[in-house]
GROMACS .gro file of C-alpha atoms in nm:
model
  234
    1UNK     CA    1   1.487   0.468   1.058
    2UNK     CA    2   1.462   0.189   1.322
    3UNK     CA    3   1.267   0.462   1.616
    4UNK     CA    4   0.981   0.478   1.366
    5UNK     CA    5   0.997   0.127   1.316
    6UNK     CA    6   0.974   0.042   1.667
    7UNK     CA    7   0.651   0.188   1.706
    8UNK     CA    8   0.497   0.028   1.405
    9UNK     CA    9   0.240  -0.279   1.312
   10UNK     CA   10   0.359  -0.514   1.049
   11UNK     CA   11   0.117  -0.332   0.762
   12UNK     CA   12   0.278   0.013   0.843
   13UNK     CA   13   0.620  -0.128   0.811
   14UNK     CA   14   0.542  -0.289   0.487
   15UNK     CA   15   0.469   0.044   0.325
   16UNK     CA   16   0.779   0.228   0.525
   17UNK     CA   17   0.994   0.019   0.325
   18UNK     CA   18   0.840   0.024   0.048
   19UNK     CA   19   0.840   0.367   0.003
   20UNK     CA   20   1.209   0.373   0.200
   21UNK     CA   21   1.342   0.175  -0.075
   22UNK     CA   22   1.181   0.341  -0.352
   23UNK     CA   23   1.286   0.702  -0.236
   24UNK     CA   24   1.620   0.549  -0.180
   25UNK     CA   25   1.635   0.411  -0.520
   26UNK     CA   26   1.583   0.753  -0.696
   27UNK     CA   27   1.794   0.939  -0.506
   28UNK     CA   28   2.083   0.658  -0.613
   29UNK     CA   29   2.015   0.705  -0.961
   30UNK     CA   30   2.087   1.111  -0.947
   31UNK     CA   31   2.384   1.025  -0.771
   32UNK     CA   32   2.519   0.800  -1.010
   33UNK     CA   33   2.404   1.023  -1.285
   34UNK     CA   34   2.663   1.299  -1.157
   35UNK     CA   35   2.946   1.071  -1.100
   36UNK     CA   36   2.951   0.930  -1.463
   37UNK     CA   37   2.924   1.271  -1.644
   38UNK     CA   38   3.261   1.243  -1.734
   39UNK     CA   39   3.212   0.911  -1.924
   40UNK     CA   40   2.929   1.010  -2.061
   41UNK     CA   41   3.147   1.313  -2.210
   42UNK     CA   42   3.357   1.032  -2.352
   43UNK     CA   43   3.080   0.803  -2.463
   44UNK     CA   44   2.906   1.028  -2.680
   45UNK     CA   45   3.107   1.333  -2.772
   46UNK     CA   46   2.896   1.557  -2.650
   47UNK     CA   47   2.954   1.895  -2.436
   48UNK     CA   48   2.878   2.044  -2.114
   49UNK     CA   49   2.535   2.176  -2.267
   50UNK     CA   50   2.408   1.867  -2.375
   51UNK     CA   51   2.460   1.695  -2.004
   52UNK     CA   52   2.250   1.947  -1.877
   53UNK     CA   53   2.002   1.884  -2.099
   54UNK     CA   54   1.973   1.530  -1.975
   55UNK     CA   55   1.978   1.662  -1.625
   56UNK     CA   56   1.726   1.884  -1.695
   57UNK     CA   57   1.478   1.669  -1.878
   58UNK     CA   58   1.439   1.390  -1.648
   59UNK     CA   59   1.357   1.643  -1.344
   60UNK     CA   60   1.080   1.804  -1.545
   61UNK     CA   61   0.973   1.449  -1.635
   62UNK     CA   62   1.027   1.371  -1.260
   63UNK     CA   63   0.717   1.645  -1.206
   64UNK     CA   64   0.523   1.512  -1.507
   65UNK     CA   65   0.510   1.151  -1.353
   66UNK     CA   66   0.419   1.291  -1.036
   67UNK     CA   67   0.115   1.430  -1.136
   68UNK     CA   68   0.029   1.171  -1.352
   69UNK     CA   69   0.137   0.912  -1.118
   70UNK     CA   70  -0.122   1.088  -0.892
   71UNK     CA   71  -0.401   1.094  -1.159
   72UNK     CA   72  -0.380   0.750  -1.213
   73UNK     CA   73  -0.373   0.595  -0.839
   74UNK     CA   74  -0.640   0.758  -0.783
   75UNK     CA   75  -0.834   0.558  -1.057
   76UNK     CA   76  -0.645   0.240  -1.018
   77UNK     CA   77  -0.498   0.241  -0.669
   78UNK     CA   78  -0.201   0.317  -0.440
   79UNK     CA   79  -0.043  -0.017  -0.461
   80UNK     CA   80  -0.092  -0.088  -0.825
   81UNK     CA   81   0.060   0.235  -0.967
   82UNK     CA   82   0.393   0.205  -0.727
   83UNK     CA   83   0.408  -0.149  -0.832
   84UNK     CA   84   0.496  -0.005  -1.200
   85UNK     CA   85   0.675   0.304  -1.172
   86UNK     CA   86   0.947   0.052  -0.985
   87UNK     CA   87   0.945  -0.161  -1.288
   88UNK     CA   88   0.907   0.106  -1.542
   89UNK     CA   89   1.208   0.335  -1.306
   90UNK     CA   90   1.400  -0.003  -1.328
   91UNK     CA   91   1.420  -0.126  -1.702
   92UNK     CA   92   1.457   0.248  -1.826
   93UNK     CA   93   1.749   0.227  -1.590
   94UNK     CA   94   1.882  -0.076  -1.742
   95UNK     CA   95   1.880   0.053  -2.073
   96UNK     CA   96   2.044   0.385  -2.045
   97UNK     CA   97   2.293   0.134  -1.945
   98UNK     CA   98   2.254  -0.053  -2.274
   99UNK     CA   99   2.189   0.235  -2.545
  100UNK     CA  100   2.488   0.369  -2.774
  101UNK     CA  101   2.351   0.717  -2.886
  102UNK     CA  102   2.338   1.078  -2.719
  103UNK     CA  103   1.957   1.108  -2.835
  104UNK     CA  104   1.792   0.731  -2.733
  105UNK     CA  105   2.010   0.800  -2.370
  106UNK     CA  106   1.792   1.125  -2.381
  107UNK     CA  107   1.492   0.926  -2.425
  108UNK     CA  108   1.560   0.693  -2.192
  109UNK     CA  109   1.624   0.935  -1.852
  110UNK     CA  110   1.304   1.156  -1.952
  111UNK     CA  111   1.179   0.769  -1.914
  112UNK     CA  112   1.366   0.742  -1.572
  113UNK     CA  113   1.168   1.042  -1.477
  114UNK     CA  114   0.826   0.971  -1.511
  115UNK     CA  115   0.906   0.644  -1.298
  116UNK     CA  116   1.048   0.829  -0.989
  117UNK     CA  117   0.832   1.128  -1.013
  118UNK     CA  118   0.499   0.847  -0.951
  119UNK     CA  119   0.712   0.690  -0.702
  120UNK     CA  120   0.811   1.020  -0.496
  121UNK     CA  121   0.421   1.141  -0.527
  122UNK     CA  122   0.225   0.819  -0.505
  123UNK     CA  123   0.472   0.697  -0.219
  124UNK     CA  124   0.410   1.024  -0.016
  125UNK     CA  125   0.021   1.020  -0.033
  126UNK     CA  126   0.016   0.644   0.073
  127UNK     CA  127   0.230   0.687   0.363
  128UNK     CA  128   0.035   0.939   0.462
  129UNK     CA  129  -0.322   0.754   0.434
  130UNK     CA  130  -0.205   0.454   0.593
  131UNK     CA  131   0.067   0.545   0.838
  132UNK     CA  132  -0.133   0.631   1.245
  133UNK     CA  133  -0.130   1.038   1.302
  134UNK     CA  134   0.088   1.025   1.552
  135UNK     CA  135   0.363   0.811   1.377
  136UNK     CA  136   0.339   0.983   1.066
  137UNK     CA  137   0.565   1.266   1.096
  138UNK     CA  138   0.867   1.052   1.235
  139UNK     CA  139   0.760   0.763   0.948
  140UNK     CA  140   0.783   1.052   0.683
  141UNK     CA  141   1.131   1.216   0.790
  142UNK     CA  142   1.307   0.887   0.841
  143UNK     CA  143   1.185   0.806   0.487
  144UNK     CA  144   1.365   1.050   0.373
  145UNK     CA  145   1.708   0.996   0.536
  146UNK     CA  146   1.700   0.710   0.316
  147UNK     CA  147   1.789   0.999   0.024
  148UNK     CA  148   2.088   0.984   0.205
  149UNK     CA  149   2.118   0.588   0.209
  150UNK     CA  150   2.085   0.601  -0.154
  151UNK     CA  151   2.358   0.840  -0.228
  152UNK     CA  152   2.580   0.640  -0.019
  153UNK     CA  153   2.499   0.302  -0.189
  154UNK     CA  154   2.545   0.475  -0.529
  155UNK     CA  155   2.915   0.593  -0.364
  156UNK     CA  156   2.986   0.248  -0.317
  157UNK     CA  157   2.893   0.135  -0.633
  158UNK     CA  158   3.074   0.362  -0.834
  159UNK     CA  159   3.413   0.292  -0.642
  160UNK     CA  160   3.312  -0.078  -0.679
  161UNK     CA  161   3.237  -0.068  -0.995
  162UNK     CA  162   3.499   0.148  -1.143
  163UNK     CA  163   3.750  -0.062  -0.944
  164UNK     CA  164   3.658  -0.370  -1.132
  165UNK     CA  165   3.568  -0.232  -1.443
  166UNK     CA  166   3.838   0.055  -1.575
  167UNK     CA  167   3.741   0.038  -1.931
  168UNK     CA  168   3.527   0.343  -2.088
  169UNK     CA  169   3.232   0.124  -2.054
  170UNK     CA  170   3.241   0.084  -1.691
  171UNK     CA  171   2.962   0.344  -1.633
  172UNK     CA  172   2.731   0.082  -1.833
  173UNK     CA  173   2.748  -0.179  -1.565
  174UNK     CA  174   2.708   0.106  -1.319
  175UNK     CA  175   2.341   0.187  -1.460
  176UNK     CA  176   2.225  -0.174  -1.510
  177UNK     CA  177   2.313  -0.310  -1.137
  178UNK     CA  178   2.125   0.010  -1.065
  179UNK     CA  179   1.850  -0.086  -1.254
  180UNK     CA  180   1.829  -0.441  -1.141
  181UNK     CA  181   1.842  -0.333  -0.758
  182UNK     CA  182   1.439  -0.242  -0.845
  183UNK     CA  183   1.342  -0.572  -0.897
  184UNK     CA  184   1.369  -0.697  -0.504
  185UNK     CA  185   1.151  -0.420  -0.443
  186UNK     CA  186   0.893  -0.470  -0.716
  187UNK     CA  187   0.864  -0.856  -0.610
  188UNK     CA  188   0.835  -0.684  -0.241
  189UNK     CA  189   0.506  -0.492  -0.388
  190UNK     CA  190   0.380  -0.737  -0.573
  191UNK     CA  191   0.334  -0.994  -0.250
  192UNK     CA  192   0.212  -0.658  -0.042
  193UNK     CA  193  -0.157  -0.646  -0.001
  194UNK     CA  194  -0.310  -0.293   0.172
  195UNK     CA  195  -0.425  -0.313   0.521
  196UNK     CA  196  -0.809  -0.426   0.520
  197UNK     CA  197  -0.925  -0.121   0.707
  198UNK     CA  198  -0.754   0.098   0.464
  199UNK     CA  199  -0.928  -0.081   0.146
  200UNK     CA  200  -1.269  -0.095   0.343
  201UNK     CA  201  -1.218   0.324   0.412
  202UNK     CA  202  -1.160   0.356   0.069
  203UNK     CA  203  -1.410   0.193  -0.049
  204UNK     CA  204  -1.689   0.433   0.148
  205UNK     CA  205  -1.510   0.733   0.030
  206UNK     CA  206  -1.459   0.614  -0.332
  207UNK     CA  207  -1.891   0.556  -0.331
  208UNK     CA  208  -1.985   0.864  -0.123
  209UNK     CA  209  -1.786   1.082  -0.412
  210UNK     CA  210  -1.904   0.852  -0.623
  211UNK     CA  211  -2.280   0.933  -0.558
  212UNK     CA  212  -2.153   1.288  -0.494
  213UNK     CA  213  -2.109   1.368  -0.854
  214UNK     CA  214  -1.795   1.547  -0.767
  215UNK     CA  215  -1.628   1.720  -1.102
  216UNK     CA  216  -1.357   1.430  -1.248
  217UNK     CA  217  -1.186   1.743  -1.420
  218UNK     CA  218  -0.780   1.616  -1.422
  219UNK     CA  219  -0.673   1.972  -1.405
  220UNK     CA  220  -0.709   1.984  -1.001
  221UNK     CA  221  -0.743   2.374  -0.972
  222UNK     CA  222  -1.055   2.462  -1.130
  223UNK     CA  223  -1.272   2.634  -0.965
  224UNK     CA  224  -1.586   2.441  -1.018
  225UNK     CA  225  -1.335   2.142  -0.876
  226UNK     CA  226  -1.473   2.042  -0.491
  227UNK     CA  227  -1.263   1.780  -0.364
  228UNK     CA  228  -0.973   1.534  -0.556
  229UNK     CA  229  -1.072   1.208  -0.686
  230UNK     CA  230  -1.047   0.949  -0.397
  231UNK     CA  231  -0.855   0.586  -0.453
  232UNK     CA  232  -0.993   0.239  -0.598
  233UNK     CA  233  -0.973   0.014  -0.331
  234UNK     CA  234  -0.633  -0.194  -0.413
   0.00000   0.00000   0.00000
């Protein structure tokens, strides 16, 4: 990650960790998620078929949020939309942490998903309307290595964690740390503001589509569709 870094200005860095440590954040919490299934087979007496299920549910949550994530940036803004899904990822985080039931735990990582599904999508498209053509491409792999950085935090953690903690509860601290980590990075985004190039591009394409009376239909592949709905300059 520090080659691309090298090569960028201070706005283009602000977004490559940004997005670094959101990326790296998700990919921690599906780590973690493996490494406690045992406990959670404990915790709430359930079998094989119901972990799945909670597997299951928060990826195709994970590709709900990312469409929605996308629907709504482009209304509201870049910035403001990963400024949530952090938070929102975060606290539904800290309370599958907290919860005591098979079916609220449910509810709670289908929550998950729909915060790291916006944050994977919304993450992707800003990087890739702020960061310089011929940066982008290194920017966007070395973003994702830090998939890699997250699975090795959440390693730590759980050796950590189950070192200090060998109760059947330990797995609960597990998922709140996790869940706090988001905060740093949600402060981070709040104190970010977009380059002012970027917001005054924006702002030409939002009016030219504006006065284009391009089709605002959310379902992107219709045919009478012309071009996607550009971002609110935030």
């Amino acid at each position: 990650m520090s080659s691309a870094k090298s090569y960028l200005t201070a706005d283009e860095r602000k977004i490559f960790y940004s997005s670094a440590g959101g990326w790296g954040l998700d990919a921690m919490d599906i780590c973690i998620f493996s490494l406690v299934i045992p406990s959670l087979l404990a915790a709430f007496a359930i079998g094989r078929g119901n972990v799945g299920i909670l597997a299951t549910a928060a990826l195709i949550s994970s590709a709900f949020g990312g469409w929605l994530g996308g629907i709504i940036s482009d209304r509201v803004g870049r910035l403001v939309v990963l400024r949530w899904t952090i938070a929102w990822f975060s606290i539904a985080t800290i309370i599958c942490g907290l919860v005591h039931g098979y079916t609220t735990f449910l509810i709670f990582r289908i929550l998950q998903g729909f915060g790291f599904g916006g944050e994977w999508a919304v993450g992707a498209v800003l990087m890739g309307e702020i960061i310089r053509s011929e940066l982008r491409g290194k920017v966007v792999g070395a973003v994702q290595s830090a998939y890699a950085i997250g699975w090795a935090v959440a390693l730590l953690l759980f050796s950590s964690v189950f070192s200090l903690f060998s109760g059947p509860d330990a797995w609960r601290y597990l998922f709140v740390i996790a869940g706090l980590l988001g905060f740093p990075l949600f402060v981070m985004r709040m104190r970010m503001k977009l380059p002012a190039d970027y917001l005054a591009r924006m702002d030409i394409a939002r009016r030219a589509h504006q006065q284009a009376s391009v089709s605002t239909s959310l379902w992107i592949f219709s045919a009478a569709r012309i071009s996607p709905a550009l971002p609110s300059p935030r």
